[in-house]
Coordinates of N, CA and C in Angstrom, one line a residue:
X1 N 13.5 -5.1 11.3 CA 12.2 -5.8 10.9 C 11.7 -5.1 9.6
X2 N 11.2 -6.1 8.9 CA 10.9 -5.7 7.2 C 9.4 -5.6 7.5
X3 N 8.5 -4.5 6.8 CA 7.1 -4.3 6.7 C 6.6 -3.9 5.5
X4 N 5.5 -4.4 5.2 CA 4.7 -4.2 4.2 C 3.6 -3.2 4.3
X5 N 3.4 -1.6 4.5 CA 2.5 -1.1 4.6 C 1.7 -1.1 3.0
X6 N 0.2 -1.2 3.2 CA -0.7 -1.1 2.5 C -1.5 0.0 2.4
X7 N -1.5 0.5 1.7 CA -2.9 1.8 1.2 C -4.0 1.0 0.8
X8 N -5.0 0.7 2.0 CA -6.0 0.0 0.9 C -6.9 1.0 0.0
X9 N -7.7 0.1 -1.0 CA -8.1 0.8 -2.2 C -9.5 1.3 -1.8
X10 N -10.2 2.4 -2.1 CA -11.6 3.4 -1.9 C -12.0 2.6 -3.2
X11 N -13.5 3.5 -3.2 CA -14.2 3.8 -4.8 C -13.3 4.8 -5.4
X12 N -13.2 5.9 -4.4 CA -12.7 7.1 -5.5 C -10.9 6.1 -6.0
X13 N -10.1 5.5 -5.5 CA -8.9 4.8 -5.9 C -9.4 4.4 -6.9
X14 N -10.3 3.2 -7.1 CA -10.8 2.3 -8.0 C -11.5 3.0 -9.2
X15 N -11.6 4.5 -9.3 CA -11.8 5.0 -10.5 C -10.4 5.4 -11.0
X16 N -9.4 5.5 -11.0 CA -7.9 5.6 -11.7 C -7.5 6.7 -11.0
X17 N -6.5 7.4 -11.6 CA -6.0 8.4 -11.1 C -6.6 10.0 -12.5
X18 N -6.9 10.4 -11.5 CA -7.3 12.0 -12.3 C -6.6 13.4 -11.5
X19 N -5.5 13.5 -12.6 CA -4.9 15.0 -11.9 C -6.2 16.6 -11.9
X20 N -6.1 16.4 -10.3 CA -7.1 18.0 -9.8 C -6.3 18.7 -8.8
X21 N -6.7 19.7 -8.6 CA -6.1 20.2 -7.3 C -6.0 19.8 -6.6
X22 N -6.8 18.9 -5.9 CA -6.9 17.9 -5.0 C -6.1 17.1 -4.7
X23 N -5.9 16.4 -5.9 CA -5.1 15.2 -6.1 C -3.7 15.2 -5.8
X24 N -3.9 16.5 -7.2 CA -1.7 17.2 -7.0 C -1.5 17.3 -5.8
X25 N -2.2 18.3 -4.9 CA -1.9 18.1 -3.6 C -1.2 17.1 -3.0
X26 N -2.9 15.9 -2.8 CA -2.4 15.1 -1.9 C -0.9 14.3 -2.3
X27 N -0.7 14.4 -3.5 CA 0.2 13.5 -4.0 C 1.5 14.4 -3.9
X28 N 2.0 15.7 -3.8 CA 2.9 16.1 -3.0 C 2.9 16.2 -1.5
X29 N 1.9 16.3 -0.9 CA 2.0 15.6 0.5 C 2.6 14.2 0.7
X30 N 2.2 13.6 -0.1 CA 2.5 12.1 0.1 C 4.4 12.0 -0.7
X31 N 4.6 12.8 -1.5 CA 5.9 12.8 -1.7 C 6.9 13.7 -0.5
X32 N 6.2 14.3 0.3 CA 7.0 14.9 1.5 C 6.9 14.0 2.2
X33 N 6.2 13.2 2.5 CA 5.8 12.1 3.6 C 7.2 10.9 3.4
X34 N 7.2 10.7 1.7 CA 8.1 10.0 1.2 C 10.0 10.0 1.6
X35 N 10.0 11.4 1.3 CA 11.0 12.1 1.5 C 11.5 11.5 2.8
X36 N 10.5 12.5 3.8 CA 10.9 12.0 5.0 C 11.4 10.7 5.4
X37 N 10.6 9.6 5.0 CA 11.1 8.4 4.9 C 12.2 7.9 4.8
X38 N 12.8 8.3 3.4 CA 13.3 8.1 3.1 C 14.9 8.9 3.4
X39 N 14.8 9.9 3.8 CA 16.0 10.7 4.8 C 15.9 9.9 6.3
X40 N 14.9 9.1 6.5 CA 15.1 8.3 7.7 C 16.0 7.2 8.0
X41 N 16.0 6.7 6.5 CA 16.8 5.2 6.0 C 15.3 4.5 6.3
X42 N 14.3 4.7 6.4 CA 13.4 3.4 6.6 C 12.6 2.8 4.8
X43 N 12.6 3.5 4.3 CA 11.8 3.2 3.4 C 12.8 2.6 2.1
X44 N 12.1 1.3 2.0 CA 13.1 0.3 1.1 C 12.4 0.3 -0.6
X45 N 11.5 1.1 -0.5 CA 10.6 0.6 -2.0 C 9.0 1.0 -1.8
X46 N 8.3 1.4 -2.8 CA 7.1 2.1 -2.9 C 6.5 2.5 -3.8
X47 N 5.3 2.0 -3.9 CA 4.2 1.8 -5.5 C 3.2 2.1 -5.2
X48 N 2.3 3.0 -6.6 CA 1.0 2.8 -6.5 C 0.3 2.0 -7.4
X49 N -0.7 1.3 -7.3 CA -1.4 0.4 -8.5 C -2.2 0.6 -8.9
X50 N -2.5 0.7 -10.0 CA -3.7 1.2 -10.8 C -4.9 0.3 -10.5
X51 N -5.9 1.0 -11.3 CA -7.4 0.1 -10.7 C -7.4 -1.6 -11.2
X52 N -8.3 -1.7 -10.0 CA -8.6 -3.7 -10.2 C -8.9 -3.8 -11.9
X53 N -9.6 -2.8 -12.2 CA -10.3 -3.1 -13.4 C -9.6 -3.3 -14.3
X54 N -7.9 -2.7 -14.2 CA -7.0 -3.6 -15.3 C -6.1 -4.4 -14.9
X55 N -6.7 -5.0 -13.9 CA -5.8 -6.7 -13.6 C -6.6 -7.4 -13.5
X56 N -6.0 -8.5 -13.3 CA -6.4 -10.1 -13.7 C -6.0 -10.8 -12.2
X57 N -6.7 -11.7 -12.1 CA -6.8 -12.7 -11.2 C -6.4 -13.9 -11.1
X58 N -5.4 -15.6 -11.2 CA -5.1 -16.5 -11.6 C -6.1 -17.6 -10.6
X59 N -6.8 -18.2 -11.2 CA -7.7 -19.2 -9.8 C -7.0 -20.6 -9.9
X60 N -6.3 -21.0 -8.7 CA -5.7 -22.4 -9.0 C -7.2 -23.7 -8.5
X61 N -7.1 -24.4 -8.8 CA -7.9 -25.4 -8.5 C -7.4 -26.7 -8.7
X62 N -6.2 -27.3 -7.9 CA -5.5 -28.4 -8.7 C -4.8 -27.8 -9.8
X63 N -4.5 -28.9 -11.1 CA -4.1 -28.6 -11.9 C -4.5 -27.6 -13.0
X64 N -6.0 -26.9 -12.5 CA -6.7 -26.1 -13.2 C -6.0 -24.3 -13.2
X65 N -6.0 -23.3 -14.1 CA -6.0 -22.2 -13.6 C -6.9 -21.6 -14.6
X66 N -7.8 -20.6 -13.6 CA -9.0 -19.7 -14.5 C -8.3 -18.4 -14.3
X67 N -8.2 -17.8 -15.3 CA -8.0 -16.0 -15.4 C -9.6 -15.5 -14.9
X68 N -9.4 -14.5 -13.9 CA -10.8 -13.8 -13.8 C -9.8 -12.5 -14.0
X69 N -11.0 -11.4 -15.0 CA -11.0 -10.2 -15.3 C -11.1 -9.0 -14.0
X70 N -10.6 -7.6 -14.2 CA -11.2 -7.4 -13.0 C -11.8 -6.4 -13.7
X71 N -12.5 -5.6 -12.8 CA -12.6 -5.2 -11.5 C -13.1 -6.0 -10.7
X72 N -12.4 -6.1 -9.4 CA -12.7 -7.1 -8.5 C -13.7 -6.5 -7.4
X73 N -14.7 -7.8 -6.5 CA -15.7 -7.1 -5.7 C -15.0 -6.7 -4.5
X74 N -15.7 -6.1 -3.7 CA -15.2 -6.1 -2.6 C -14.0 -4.7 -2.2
X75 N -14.0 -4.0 -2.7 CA -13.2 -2.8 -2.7 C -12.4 -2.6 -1.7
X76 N -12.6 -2.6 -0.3 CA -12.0 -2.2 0.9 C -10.8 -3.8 1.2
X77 N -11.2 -4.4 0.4 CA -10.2 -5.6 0.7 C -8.9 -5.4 -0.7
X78 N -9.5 -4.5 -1.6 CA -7.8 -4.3 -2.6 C -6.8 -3.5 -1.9
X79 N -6.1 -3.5 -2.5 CA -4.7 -2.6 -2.8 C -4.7 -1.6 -3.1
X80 N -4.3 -0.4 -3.0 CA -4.3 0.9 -4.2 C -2.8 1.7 -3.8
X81 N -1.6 0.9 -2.8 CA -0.6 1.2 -3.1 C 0.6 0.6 -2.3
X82 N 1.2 0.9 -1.6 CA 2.5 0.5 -0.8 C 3.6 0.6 -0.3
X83 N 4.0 0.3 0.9 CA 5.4 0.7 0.7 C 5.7 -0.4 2.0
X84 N 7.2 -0.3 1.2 CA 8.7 -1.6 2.0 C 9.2 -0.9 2.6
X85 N 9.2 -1.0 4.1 CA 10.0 -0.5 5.4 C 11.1 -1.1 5.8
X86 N 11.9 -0.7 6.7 CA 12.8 -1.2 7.2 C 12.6 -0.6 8.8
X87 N 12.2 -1.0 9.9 CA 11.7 -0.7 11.3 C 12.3 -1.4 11.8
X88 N 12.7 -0.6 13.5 CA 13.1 -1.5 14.3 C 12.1 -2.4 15.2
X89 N 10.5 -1.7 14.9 CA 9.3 -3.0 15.3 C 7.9 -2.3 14.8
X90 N 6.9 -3.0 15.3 CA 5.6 -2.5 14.7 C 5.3 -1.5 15.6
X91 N 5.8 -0.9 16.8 CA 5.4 0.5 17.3 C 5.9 1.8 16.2
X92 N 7.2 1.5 15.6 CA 8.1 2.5 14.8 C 6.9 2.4 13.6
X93 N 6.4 1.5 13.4 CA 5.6 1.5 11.7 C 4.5 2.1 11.9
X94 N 4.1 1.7 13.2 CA 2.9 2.6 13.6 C 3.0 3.8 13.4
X95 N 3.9 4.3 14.3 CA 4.1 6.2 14.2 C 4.4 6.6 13.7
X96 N 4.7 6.0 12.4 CA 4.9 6.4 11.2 C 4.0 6.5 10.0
X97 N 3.3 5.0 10.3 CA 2.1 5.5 9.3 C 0.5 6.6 10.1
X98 N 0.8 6.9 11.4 CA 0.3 8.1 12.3 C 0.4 9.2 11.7
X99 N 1.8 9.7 10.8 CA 2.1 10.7 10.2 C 2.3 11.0 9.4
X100 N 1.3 10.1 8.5 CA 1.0 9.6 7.0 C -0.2 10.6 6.7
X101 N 0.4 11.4 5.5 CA -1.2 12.3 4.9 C -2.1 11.2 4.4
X102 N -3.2 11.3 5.0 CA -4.4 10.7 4.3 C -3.9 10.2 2.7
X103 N -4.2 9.4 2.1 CA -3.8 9.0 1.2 C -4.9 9.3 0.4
X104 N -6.2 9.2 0.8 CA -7.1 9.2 -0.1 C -8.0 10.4 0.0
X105 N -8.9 11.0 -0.6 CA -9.7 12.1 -0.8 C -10.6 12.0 0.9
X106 N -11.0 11.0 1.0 CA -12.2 10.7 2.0 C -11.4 9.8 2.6
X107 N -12.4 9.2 3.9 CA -11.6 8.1 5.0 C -11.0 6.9 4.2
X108 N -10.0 6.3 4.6 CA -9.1 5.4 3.9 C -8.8 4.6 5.4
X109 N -7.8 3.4 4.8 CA -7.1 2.3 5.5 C -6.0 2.0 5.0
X110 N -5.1 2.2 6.4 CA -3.4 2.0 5.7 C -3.3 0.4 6.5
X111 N -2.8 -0.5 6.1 CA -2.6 -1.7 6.9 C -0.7 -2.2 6.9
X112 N -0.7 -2.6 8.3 CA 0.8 -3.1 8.6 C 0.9 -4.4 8.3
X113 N 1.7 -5.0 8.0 CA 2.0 -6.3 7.5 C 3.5 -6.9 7.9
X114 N 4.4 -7.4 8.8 CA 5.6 -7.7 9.3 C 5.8 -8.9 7.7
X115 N 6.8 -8.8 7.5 CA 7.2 -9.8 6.3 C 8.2 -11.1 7.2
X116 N 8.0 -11.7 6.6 CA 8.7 -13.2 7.1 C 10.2 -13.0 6.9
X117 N 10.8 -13.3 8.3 CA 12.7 -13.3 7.7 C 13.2 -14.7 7.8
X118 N 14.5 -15.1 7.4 CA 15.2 -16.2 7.7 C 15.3 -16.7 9.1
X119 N 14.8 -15.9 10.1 CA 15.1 -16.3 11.1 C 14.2 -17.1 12.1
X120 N 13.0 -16.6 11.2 CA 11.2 -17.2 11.6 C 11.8 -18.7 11.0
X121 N 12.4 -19.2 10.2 CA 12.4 -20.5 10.0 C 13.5 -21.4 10.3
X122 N 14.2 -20.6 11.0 CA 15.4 -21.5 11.8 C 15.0 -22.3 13.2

């Protein structure tokens, strides 16, 4: 089973990335976290994204499409990173994002996402 784990995005995310002690830290924690993963065979791919404030938005409306600028509202509903699993079910993704360093400075939100296979539509 394919998953989509999400790092959702904070305030402090949504200000960019600034190397501090802090940061470096977390972000070699989060590369041993990787590691592991990835000596597991589970981990298929993994990104971080920079702030809303330098993306764009496409609005369809029919034949219409409007570009909105960002930064976008709503902060706890973006993105600020990711990663493609390969699990044998959503208990395995669970206990695994369980042993996930905090991603962010202060309280954060990792979200599970199962991805659609060929077999959902047979």
């Amino acid at each position: 089973m394919r998953v989509i784990v999400f790092v959702k995005a904070t305030e402090d995310s949504e200000k960019g990335f600034f190397p501090t002690p802090e940061t470096n830290e977390m972000m070699e924690a989060m590369g041993r976290f990787n590691d592991e993963l990835r000596d597991a065979g589970i981990l298929l791919d993994a990104d971080g994204l920079k702030p809303s404030s330098q993306g764009k938005r496409i609005a369809f409306d029919g034949p219409g499409r409007t570009v909105i600028d960002g930064p976008f509202a709503e902060t706890r509903e973006l993105v600020a990173g990711f990663w493609l699993w390969e699990v044998k079910d959503m208990d395995e993704a669970v206990a695994w994002v369980k042993r996930c360093p905090n991603p962010m400075p202060g309280p954060s939100e990792i979200e599970i996402r199962p991805l659609y296979e060929m077999a959902d539509f047979q």
